[in-house]
C-alpha positions as MATLAB code, in Angstrom:
seq = 'XXXXXXXXXXXXXXXXXXXXXXXXXXXXXXXXXXXXXXXXXXXXXXXXXXXXXXXXXXXXXXXXXXXXXXXXXXXXXXXXXXXXXXXXXXXXXXXXXXXXXXXXXXXXXXXXXXXXXXXXXXXXXXXXXXXXXXXXXXXXXXXXXXXXXXXXXXXXXXXXXXXXXXXXXXXXXXXXXXXXXXXXXXXXXXXXXXXXXXXXXXXXXXXXXXXXXXXXXXXXXXXXXXXXXXXXXXXXXXXXXXXXXXXXXXXXXXXXXXXXXXXXXXXXXXXXXXXXXXXXXXXXXXXXXXXXXXXXXXXXXXXXXXXXXXXXXXXXXXXXXXXXXXXXXXXXXXXXXXXXXXXXXXXXXXXXXXXXXXXXXXXXXXXXXXXXXXXXXXXXXXXXXXXXXXXXXXXXXXXXXXXXXXXXXXXXXXXXXXXXXXXXXXXXXXXXXXXXXXXXXXXXX';
ca = [
     197.311  351.236  116.578;
     195.947  349.304  119.320;
     194.924  346.296  118.365;
     193.487  345.030  121.420;
     189.917  343.788  121.530;
     187.128  345.422  124.348;
     185.791  342.642  126.223;
     182.172  341.166  125.354;
     179.654  343.143  127.578;
     176.648  341.598  128.738;
     175.222  344.547  130.240;
     175.640  346.204  126.292;
     173.930  343.227  124.921;
     171.146  343.403  127.548;
     170.383  346.931  126.886;
     170.523  346.801  123.368;
     167.926  344.052  123.480;
     165.713  345.984  125.584;
     166.537  343.923  128.479;
     165.743  340.488  127.147;
     168.963  338.884  128.254;
     167.921  335.848  130.467;
     168.891  332.248  131.462;
     166.906  329.788  129.474;
     167.356  326.521  128.505;
     168.626  325.031  125.093;
     166.745  321.510  124.676;
     167.997  320.497  121.544;
     169.939  321.234  118.405;
     168.977  320.060  114.738;
     170.611  320.473  111.421;
     170.450  319.075  108.320;
     167.895  320.064  105.443;
     164.958  322.036  105.607;
     162.972  318.857  104.936;
     164.760  317.159  107.912;
     164.354  319.619  110.183;
     160.897  319.519  109.753;
     160.535  315.847  109.691;
     162.724  315.193  112.795;
     162.073  318.709  115.120;
     158.972  320.771  113.930;
     156.306  318.324  112.807;
     156.777  315.984  116.329;
     156.896  319.093  118.239;
     153.622  320.446  116.374;
     152.122  316.688  116.768;
     152.626  317.010  120.533;
     150.518  320.753  120.651;
     147.628  320.694  122.869;
     146.403  324.195  122.365;
     148.171  326.276  119.886;
     150.998  326.407  117.442;
     152.371  329.375  115.990;
     154.519  328.647  112.740;
     156.532  331.739  110.868;
     158.683  331.632  107.953;
     159.936  334.041  105.104;
     159.470  331.516  102.098;
     156.158  329.275  101.160;
     155.993  327.072   98.262;
     155.025  323.741   96.693;
     157.644  321.496   98.358;
     157.626  317.747  100.214;
     157.874  319.725  103.567;
     154.544  321.426  102.884;
     152.966  318.075  101.834;
     154.176  317.073  105.252;
     152.590  320.235  106.955;
     149.651  319.271  105.251;
     149.065  315.837  106.680;
     150.411  316.958  110.389;
     147.725  319.545  110.474;
     144.892  317.072  109.752;
     146.156  314.643  111.925;
     146.422  317.578  114.776;
     142.754  317.978  114.248;
     142.082  314.418  114.335;
     143.782  314.174  117.513;
     142.136  317.127  118.957;
     138.747  315.937  117.943;
     139.444  312.994  120.513;
     139.210  315.161  123.394;
     135.705  316.451  122.464;
     134.095  318.389  119.611;
     134.545  321.948  121.341;
     138.334  320.821  121.801;
     139.936  323.285  119.047;
     143.498  324.105  118.499;
     144.797  327.564  117.323;
     147.182  327.527  114.530;
     148.338  330.594  113.284;
     150.761  330.362  110.132;
     152.354  333.536  109.085;
     155.069  333.922  105.804;
     156.172  336.811  103.827;
     156.524  335.261  100.126;
     155.351  332.589   97.678;
     156.856  334.246   94.357;
     158.688  337.331   93.595;
     156.078  338.508   91.285;
     153.296  338.099   93.958;
     155.595  340.386   96.126;
     156.207  343.057   93.791;
     152.152  343.109   92.346;
     150.538  342.367   95.495;
     152.270  343.816   98.365;
     150.184  343.916  101.724;
     148.766  346.027  104.126;
     150.731  346.902  107.025;
     148.379  344.761  109.133;
     148.822  341.795  106.558;
     146.984  339.705  103.835;
     144.642  337.379  105.332;
     143.595  334.256  103.944;
     139.937  333.247  103.901;
     138.959  329.523  104.397;
     138.401  329.217  100.898;
     141.966  330.020   99.799;
     143.762  327.343  101.651;
     143.790  324.815   99.528;
     145.638  327.139   97.164;
     148.403  327.639   99.746;
     149.068  323.807  100.006;
     146.945  323.363  103.222;
     143.941  321.497  104.086;
     140.635  322.300  103.632;
     138.344  323.326  106.184;
     136.320  320.055  106.430;
     139.357  318.231  107.210;
     140.714  320.341  109.854;
     137.555  320.890  111.899;
     139.084  320.973  115.259;
     141.674  323.696  114.155;
     141.067  327.562  114.302;
     143.561  328.218  111.587;
     144.645  331.833  110.429;
     147.080  332.131  107.629;
     148.493  336.087  107.644;
     150.987  337.428  104.722;
     153.037  340.284  104.980;
     155.388  341.800  102.467;
     156.135  345.724  101.951;
     157.522  346.766   98.701;
     160.277  346.994   97.507;
     162.612  345.304   99.559;
     160.427  344.700  102.567;
     160.878  340.910  103.109;
     159.871  339.510  106.785;
     162.792  337.078  106.993;
     162.504  336.103  110.676;
     161.270  332.176  111.324;
     160.295  330.540  114.304;
     157.870  328.129  115.678;
     156.122  328.267  119.142;
     154.474  325.296  120.768;
     151.467  326.120  123.679;
     153.702  329.333  124.294;
     156.046  326.807  126.299;
     158.694  325.986  123.488;
     160.448  327.892  120.818;
     161.971  326.384  118.019;
     164.245  329.015  115.628;
     164.874  327.581  112.361;
     166.579  328.759  109.389;
     164.761  326.971  107.117;
     161.849  328.144  104.654;
     158.972  325.877  103.995;
     160.161  325.238  100.291;
     162.046  322.601   98.384;
     165.601  323.819   98.482;
     167.936  321.246   99.812;
     170.013  323.285  101.834;
     172.073  322.930  104.761;
     169.901  324.422  107.693;
     170.131  324.612  111.630;
     167.411  324.586  114.537;
     167.447  325.247  117.829;
     164.898  324.707  120.759;
     164.499  326.383  123.803;
     162.042  326.506  126.506;
     162.156  329.226  129.181;
     162.224  332.862  129.335;
     163.198  333.583  125.679;
     159.507  331.769  124.889;
     157.905  334.908  126.450;
     160.092  337.465  124.564;
     159.198  335.718  121.531;
     155.599  335.818  122.158;
     155.752  339.555  122.662;
     157.755  340.193  119.276;
     154.816  337.987  118.007;
     152.103  339.753  119.151;
     153.699  343.084  118.231;
     154.270  342.268  114.814;
     151.849  339.721  113.332;
     149.166  340.463  115.663;
     149.414  344.319  115.466;
     149.876  345.191  118.905;
     146.739  343.147  119.912;
     147.160  341.238  123.226;
     147.067  337.434  122.725;
     144.370  335.686  124.227;
     144.868  333.452  127.471;
     145.322  330.122  127.250;
     143.194  327.446  129.027;
     145.406  325.394  131.924;
     147.016  322.332  130.510;
     144.746  319.511  129.092;
     147.243  316.504  130.582;
     150.212  316.189  131.559;
     152.062  315.805  127.999;
     155.785  316.682  127.616;
     156.414  318.348  124.617;
     159.997  318.117  124.866;
     159.810  314.050  124.519;
     158.430  314.810  121.030;
     162.151  315.075  119.695;
     165.691  313.917  120.565;
     166.992  315.978  123.432;
     170.505  316.427  122.563;
     171.348  319.393  125.138;
     171.126  318.296  128.828;
     172.911  320.822  130.998;
     170.883  323.244  132.670;
     170.033  326.681  131.606;
     172.041  329.306  129.682;
     172.211  333.162  129.095;
     169.839  333.560  126.051;
     168.636  336.732  124.288;
     166.129  337.576  121.791;
     167.402  339.882  119.432;
     164.775  341.140  116.724;
     165.686  343.409  113.588;
     162.639  345.291  112.426;
     162.323  345.988  108.908;
     163.934  349.398  107.768;
     161.770  350.700  104.698;
     163.898  352.173  101.913;
     163.188  352.826   97.919;
     166.482  352.098   96.909;
     169.199  349.373   97.976;
     172.044  351.413  100.144;
     174.729  351.128   97.738;
     172.394  352.908   95.132;
     171.993  356.045   97.592;
     173.409  359.212   96.754;
     175.860  358.563  100.018;
     176.872  355.844   98.736;
     177.626  356.852   95.162;
     179.471  360.125   96.173;
     181.981  357.561   98.227;
     183.170  356.057   94.825;
     184.699  359.325   94.234;
     188.326  359.388   95.439;
     188.333  363.133   95.965;
     185.861  362.867   98.674;
     186.415  361.151  102.006;
     185.141  357.509  102.556;
     182.014  356.665  104.100;
     182.235  354.272  107.538;
     180.270  351.442  107.167;
     176.955  351.954  109.092;
     173.828  349.683  109.694;
     170.599  350.151  111.398;
     170.958  349.652  115.070;
     168.754  347.299  115.917;
     168.868  344.691  118.641;
     170.392  342.079  116.298;
     172.548  343.938  113.920;
     174.210  345.571  117.538;
     174.818  342.586  119.138;
     176.418  340.519  116.235;
     178.384  343.561  115.455;
     179.472  343.539  119.484;
     180.109  339.663  118.823;
     182.753  340.084  116.017;
     184.246  343.596  117.707;
     185.199  341.574  121.126;
     186.359  338.470  119.569;
     189.258  337.571  121.303;
     190.810  334.537  119.909;
     188.245  333.075  117.138;
     185.094  333.279  115.007;
     183.304  330.763  112.891;
     180.847  332.258  110.533;
     178.152  330.099  108.864;
     176.436  332.491  106.338;
     174.981  331.814  102.969;
     176.458  335.155  101.442;
     178.720  337.706  102.620;
     178.209  341.165  101.637;
     177.354  343.256  104.331;
     179.801  346.026  104.704;
     179.769  346.621  108.298;
     180.533  343.026  108.666;
     183.630  342.952  106.430;
     184.952  345.781  108.005;
     184.349  344.281  111.484;
     185.935  341.109  110.071;
     189.192  342.876  108.929;
     189.849  344.645  112.142;
     189.357  341.270  113.730;
     191.891  339.977  111.682;
     193.983  342.712  112.191;
     193.802  341.923  116.299;
     195.101  338.424  115.720;
     191.493  336.707  115.415;
     191.461  333.500  113.429;
     188.196  333.461  111.254;
     186.576  330.424  109.468;
     184.223  331.498  107.374;
     181.672  328.649  105.339;
     179.562  330.262  102.687;
     178.613  329.631   99.173;
     179.946  330.603   95.912;
     177.076  330.728   93.951;
     173.642  331.209   95.588;
     171.031  334.170   94.978;
     173.879  335.817   92.880;
     171.188  338.018   91.461;
     169.898  339.364   94.471;
     173.029  340.135   95.856;
     173.618  342.492   92.866;
     170.158  344.019   93.372;
     170.800  344.558   97.180;
     174.754  344.753   97.751;
     175.950  345.458   93.908;
     178.609  343.183   94.744;
     178.759  339.176   95.262;
     179.992  336.672   98.139;
     183.197  335.546   95.963;
     184.048  339.221   95.547;
     183.553  340.498   99.094;
     185.559  337.368  100.258;
     188.549  338.177   97.535;
     188.785  341.632   99.193;
     188.902  340.540  102.583;
     191.473  338.015  101.659;
     193.699  340.841   99.819;
     193.174  343.098  103.032;
     193.998  340.278  105.545;
     197.309  339.560  103.188;
     198.547  343.275  104.017;
     201.337  343.168  106.113;
     200.111  343.897  109.570;
     202.751  342.290  111.526;
     203.118  339.398  113.330;
     199.784  339.105  115.477;
     198.023  339.015  112.356;
     195.144  336.684  112.408;
     194.332  334.155  109.505;
     191.482  333.719  107.530;
     190.204  330.134  106.348;
     187.079  330.265  103.763;
     185.405  327.184  102.671;
     182.760  327.026   99.903;
     179.983  324.457  100.694;
     178.803  324.252   97.203;
     181.876  323.462   95.645;
     182.688  320.664   98.574;
     181.533  317.378   96.197;
     184.735  318.323   93.542;
     187.005  318.824   96.698;
     185.849  315.850   99.251;
     188.987  315.620  100.756;
     189.169  319.498  102.163;
     186.289  318.418  104.391;
     187.913  315.176  105.708;
     186.931  312.635  103.584;
     183.959  311.961  105.101;
     181.553  309.972  103.317;
     178.179  310.796  105.066;
     177.021  312.127  101.795;
     177.360  308.809  100.153;
     175.340  307.273  103.663;
     172.485  309.683  103.238;
     172.158  308.741   99.768;
     171.012  305.594  100.513;
     168.651  306.532  102.751;
     164.736  306.197  101.109;
     164.176  310.188  101.110;
     167.909  310.689  100.194;
     166.654  313.554   97.779;
     165.191  315.404  100.622;
     168.133  314.743  102.992;
     171.306  315.448  101.124;
     172.170  319.423  101.240;
     173.654  321.131   98.228;
     173.811  324.663   99.922;
     174.370  326.084  102.739;
     171.526  328.200  104.277;
     172.891  327.518  108.129;
     173.270  331.597  109.718;
     175.436  330.611  112.786;
     177.942  332.781  114.475;
     180.393  331.151  116.930;
     182.631  333.388  118.884;
     185.701  332.251  121.143;
     184.222  328.887  121.348;
     181.432  330.239  124.272;
     178.606  332.111  122.534;
     176.632  331.250  119.496;
     174.119  332.839  117.358;
     171.128  331.163  115.417;
     168.424  333.076  113.659;
     167.332  334.133  109.908;
     169.730  336.952  109.812;
     172.712  336.546  106.588;
     175.593  338.282  106.473;
     174.864  340.282  103.724;
     173.217  343.779  102.680;
     169.751  342.701  102.483;
     169.786  341.441  106.349;
     171.867  344.136  107.490;
     169.933  346.938  105.484;
     166.105  346.059  104.851;
     164.904  342.485  105.676;
     163.390  341.959  109.018;
     165.295  339.463  111.041;
     165.258  337.511  114.174;
     168.348  336.120  116.142;
     169.064  334.502  119.369;
     172.162  334.345  121.518;
     173.222  331.571  123.365;
     176.040  331.932  125.914;
     177.013  328.268  126.212;
     179.996  326.188  125.516;
     178.060  323.218  125.767;
     175.412  324.689  122.809;
     178.906  325.352  120.988;
     180.547  321.748  121.350;
     177.022  320.242  120.509;
     177.083  322.260  116.943;
     180.454  321.511  116.255;
     179.775  317.498  116.636;
     176.999  317.825  114.379;
     178.706  319.966  111.589;
     180.172  317.576  109.219;
     181.507  320.010  106.134;
     185.041  321.152  106.921;
     186.818  322.845  109.952;
     185.664  325.031  112.528;
     187.543  327.152  114.948;
     187.386  324.871  117.897;
];
């Protein structure tokens, strides 16, 4: 068997992304809990907005983060009023879920559910008289039974994009957010318009009202010039049954029938992610809440055969019921199977698989270099919100040169039914910055 991997092909990535690969400028990388990312990055960026804020998330729930967003919108309206009563800032908030019961009982029409101003307070948002200088719109989309809109992003004044992994919710999970400017922002605007505006063209913004600099709103941790960046959408794939319950998968269980090859919808995000893993030469670092997607597991097994070193950071117990429903299995089971496959004699060139369960680190602190940062953070006034207990970031690093951020997990839901969004950055600087901020175990660097 020829275990030599094909080389990473930029032309392939550009083609599967519909020519979205371009040079953009990563400005900042922020990690920590969702609360911390909103506090230190997203809310300061909203504060600097002059004309428009677009905020898209998956889960919307009562939380400290939502309370902070409420107060920020009130302040933004007051700030806009100082520039004249006719000065209005447009704010569009989009989300998919506020409760599972609501999703099942009240799916939305294709164009989404629009909330009237009388309903804003039910979502934890200001009442109309509190934000008279904002043009606020709220839209929800969810398609039954598995049509979650999982993508997450923020766009400020059509100049700046933030790709966070976090929801607006209470979970104390480790997250990551990348801030970018450049052509990728326009690609994101086009994606947003096609899906959330139902293909309507966005109204033009007026010329900048001031010389304000959005980038001064948050710490700039990345300093070099631009890097190739590719926006990678993954549209929702409708289906009545999860993939593992479809006849083709069930028939594949029978030993008398040929095994079915692991497949996935050929969306830009999934095709590019698979290509990243399939072309890895030396190393893969995979940070994902869960790992149950057969196509990913198969690609990882092939990478190990080629001698690639893989470090996996995931959770042992996170959304287990959802995994059983959407995949018919769980992350620990899949990891065990992958370890067993990687342990089969494959010659001296076989790679190594290192697995770390993030939610077990408190009982095995020495595995994480004995760092006491959690203890230090617990001394902060808002320690309850800043110490993560689970892993929710979605980051894939290949050969120390390319790094993927976004909303997509390496699980069956993200690879079969959910709408996702990712951004691929070809930059050693961004890889290095993430490794400097990561403090929960080894990375392949």
